[in-house]
Amino acid sequence: MSNECKVDCGRRRLVVSTAAVGGVGAVAALVPFVSSMLPSERAKAAGAPVEADISKLEPGQMMTVEWRGKPVWVIKRTPEQLESLKKTDSLVADPNSDRKAYPTPAYAKNEWRSIKPEIFVAVGICSHLGCSPSDKFQQGPQASLPDDWQGGFLCPCHGSTFDMAGRVFKNKPAPDNLEVPPHMYLSDAKILVGDDKKA
Ligand code: FES
């Protein structure tokens, strides 16, 4: 270490640690704000169900709503994407969603893992270590994916891949399919995520 650095770098360290303390102070200042959230916001954070308006969702598009602090994807699958599930059936680790770590609700325990075939609802968190996978709906060869890719999701953290029904492919680090959260239709255009009991 040069003499100049001994002096300057020490000073820089001091500035950095002061800034870090300032950061903690800033976070502490936010707490009163959080505790004064509206009751509905507090209820949402605690896990109250959330509504998703899917009226504008076009085939091939996805939207994300937040439930219990987690991203929940709603995807309107195209006929081609639904067809791809037949091709991936023999390539995925748990084709019928029999594993119990994230039990698939009975109404989604079918070949599409959904209530209506075209609308897929899943928690967008990898069952390995909790990263959020990226959508890779385009079929065919591309970076980090096999040449016969049928569309699905890629977790950038350790390379787990999932098909268009969130089923994890064989021999990947993720032990389970993407979780299908409890959900129900309030109307053709509205889904309630987080509750499947109120009719
Ligand atoms: S967190 Fe997704 S593969 Fe590790």
XYZ file of C-alpha atoms and ligand atoms in Angstrom:
203
model
C 0.000 0.000 0.000
C 1.470 3.460 -0.920
C 1.876 6.187 1.689
C -0.729 8.234 -0.158
C -3.198 5.363 0.077
C -2.579 4.867 3.783
C -3.887 8.383 4.359
C -6.513 8.671 1.619
C -7.896 5.163 1.782
C -8.353 5.480 5.543
C -10.328 8.640 4.972
C -12.407 6.962 2.301
C -13.239 4.116 4.661
C -14.437 6.651 7.206
C -16.682 8.316 4.632
C -18.121 4.948 3.579
C -18.916 3.860 7.128
C -20.553 7.224 7.867
C -22.670 6.793 4.757
C -23.684 3.303 5.891
C -24.814 4.600 9.280
C -26.778 7.278 7.434
C -28.426 4.456 5.458
C -29.554 2.695 8.622
C -30.987 5.972 9.912
C -32.893 6.402 6.671
C -34.420 2.923 6.966
C -35.406 3.548 10.601
C -37.145 6.747 9.515
C -39.350 4.695 7.173
C -40.774 2.502 9.940
C -43.393 5.001 11.237
C -44.591 5.363 7.634
C -45.024 1.600 7.233
C -46.936 1.298 10.511
C -49.307 4.046 9.376
C -50.247 2.195 6.165
C -53.936 1.978 5.410
C -55.581 -1.130 6.875
C -56.109 -2.570 3.402
C -52.385 -2.202 2.666
C -51.533 -3.884 5.954
C -53.977 -6.680 5.214
C -52.417 -7.190 1.795
C -48.924 -7.373 3.277
C -50.178 -9.934 5.802
C -51.515 -12.151 3.053
C -55.018 -10.951 2.212
C -56.200 -12.116 -1.218
C -55.581 -9.793 -4.171
C -57.622 -9.359 -7.322
C -56.155 -9.558 -10.805
C -58.044 -7.953 -13.680
C -57.226 -10.137 -16.664
C -59.606 -8.462 -19.119
C -56.749 -6.857 -21.101
C -54.507 -9.913 -21.179
C -53.873 -11.043 -24.755
C -52.839 -14.584 -25.741
C -49.105 -14.977 -25.089
C -48.993 -12.157 -22.509
C -48.372 -12.314 -18.784
C -49.051 -9.946 -15.899
C -47.775 -9.946 -12.338
C -49.655 -9.210 -9.130
C -48.153 -9.163 -5.662
C -49.505 -11.546 -3.039
C -47.893 -11.989 0.385
C -44.903 -10.044 -0.930
C -44.406 -12.568 -3.740
C -44.844 -12.082 -7.486
C -47.764 -14.072 -8.859
C -47.867 -14.469 -12.604
C -51.028 -14.734 -14.651
C -50.321 -15.932 -18.170
C -52.765 -16.286 -21.031
C -51.345 -19.194 -22.988
C -51.763 -19.529 -26.735
C -53.048 -22.784 -28.283
C -49.455 -23.443 -29.383
C -48.159 -22.980 -25.824
C -50.809 -25.380 -24.524
C -49.838 -27.873 -27.208
C -46.185 -27.643 -26.091
C -47.123 -29.257 -22.760
C -47.630 -32.590 -24.522
C -44.067 -32.405 -25.831
C -42.556 -31.548 -22.440
C -44.559 -34.168 -20.540
C -41.800 -36.804 -20.681
C -39.020 -34.260 -20.012
C -40.238 -32.796 -16.731
C -39.470 -34.204 -13.287
C -42.981 -34.236 -11.836
C -45.405 -34.247 -14.783
C -48.536 -34.775 -12.673
C -47.529 -32.438 -9.832
C -47.526 -35.243 -7.271
C -44.712 -33.845 -5.130
C -45.886 -32.394 -1.878
C -43.524 -29.498 -1.022
C -45.788 -27.029 -2.840
C -49.007 -29.011 -3.217
C -50.870 -28.112 -6.370
C -54.535 -27.344 -5.577
C -56.901 -30.117 -6.720
C -58.544 -27.833 -9.313
C -55.156 -27.284 -10.989
C -53.950 -30.866 -10.781
C -54.486 -31.533 -14.457
C -52.441 -31.426 -17.670
C -52.473 -27.604 -17.753
C -51.999 -27.006 -14.000
C -54.812 -24.466 -14.145
C -58.570 -23.992 -13.759
C -59.076 -22.794 -17.351
C -56.610 -24.333 -19.780
C -55.408 -21.035 -21.223
C -54.993 -19.069 -17.965
C -52.004 -20.169 -15.885
C -51.495 -18.725 -12.402
C -48.202 -19.390 -10.604
C -45.962 -17.931 -7.928
C -42.942 -16.582 -9.814
C -40.339 -17.901 -7.394
C -37.963 -20.769 -8.132
C -38.327 -23.780 -5.823
C -34.532 -24.032 -5.546
C -33.261 -20.956 -3.682
C -35.962 -18.425 -4.354
C -34.820 -16.441 -7.417
C -37.473 -15.223 -9.821
C -37.290 -17.051 -13.172
C -37.480 -15.094 -16.447
C -40.110 -15.793 -19.058
C -38.681 -17.428 -22.160
C -41.781 -17.865 -24.281
C -40.001 -17.842 -27.625
C -39.509 -21.352 -28.954
C -36.309 -22.700 -30.514
C -32.563 -22.416 -29.877
C -31.310 -19.488 -27.788
C -28.720 -18.768 -25.097
C -28.812 -21.022 -21.999
C -31.632 -23.154 -23.409
C -31.774 -26.424 -25.380
C -32.267 -26.315 -29.145
C -35.684 -27.959 -28.877
C -36.931 -25.366 -26.365
C -40.735 -25.242 -26.389
C -41.173 -22.044 -24.368
C -41.297 -21.679 -20.596
C -39.153 -20.107 -17.884
C -35.453 -19.988 -17.060
C -34.134 -19.316 -13.577
C -30.987 -17.231 -14.072
C -29.493 -18.194 -10.703
C -28.577 -21.833 -11.309
C -30.197 -22.655 -14.650
C -33.392 -24.458 -13.664
C -35.908 -24.505 -16.498
C -39.692 -24.834 -16.350
C -42.223 -25.487 -19.094
C -45.329 -23.422 -19.906
C -47.121 -25.031 -16.942
C -44.280 -24.223 -14.527
C -43.143 -27.863 -14.397
C -39.441 -28.184 -13.678
C -37.360 -30.101 -16.199
C -35.494 -33.230 -15.085
C -31.967 -32.996 -13.632
C -32.195 -29.342 -12.627
C -31.362 -27.893 -9.207
C -34.963 -26.846 -8.516
C -36.676 -29.738 -6.703
C -40.247 -28.776 -7.498
C -42.628 -27.264 -9.986
C -43.538 -23.595 -9.605
C -46.211 -23.185 -6.973
C -49.813 -22.696 -8.074
C -51.327 -20.438 -5.389
C -54.900 -20.797 -4.176
C -57.048 -18.795 -6.564
C -60.517 -18.580 -8.039
C -62.490 -16.703 -10.697
C -64.715 -13.855 -9.492
C -65.848 -13.382 -13.113
C -64.393 -14.107 -16.553
C -62.293 -10.959 -16.198
C -61.252 -11.199 -12.540
C -59.209 -13.678 -10.570
C -58.834 -13.661 -6.817
C -55.350 -14.813 -5.782
C -54.935 -16.124 -2.252
C -58.415 -17.512 -1.709
C -60.334 -20.319 -3.347
C -63.130 -20.806 -0.841
C -65.559 -17.912 -1.304
C -67.814 -18.699 -4.225
S -32.718 -20.371 -7.443
Fe -33.521 -21.069 -9.341
S -32.065 -22.497 -10.000
Fe -31.297 -21.873 -8.076
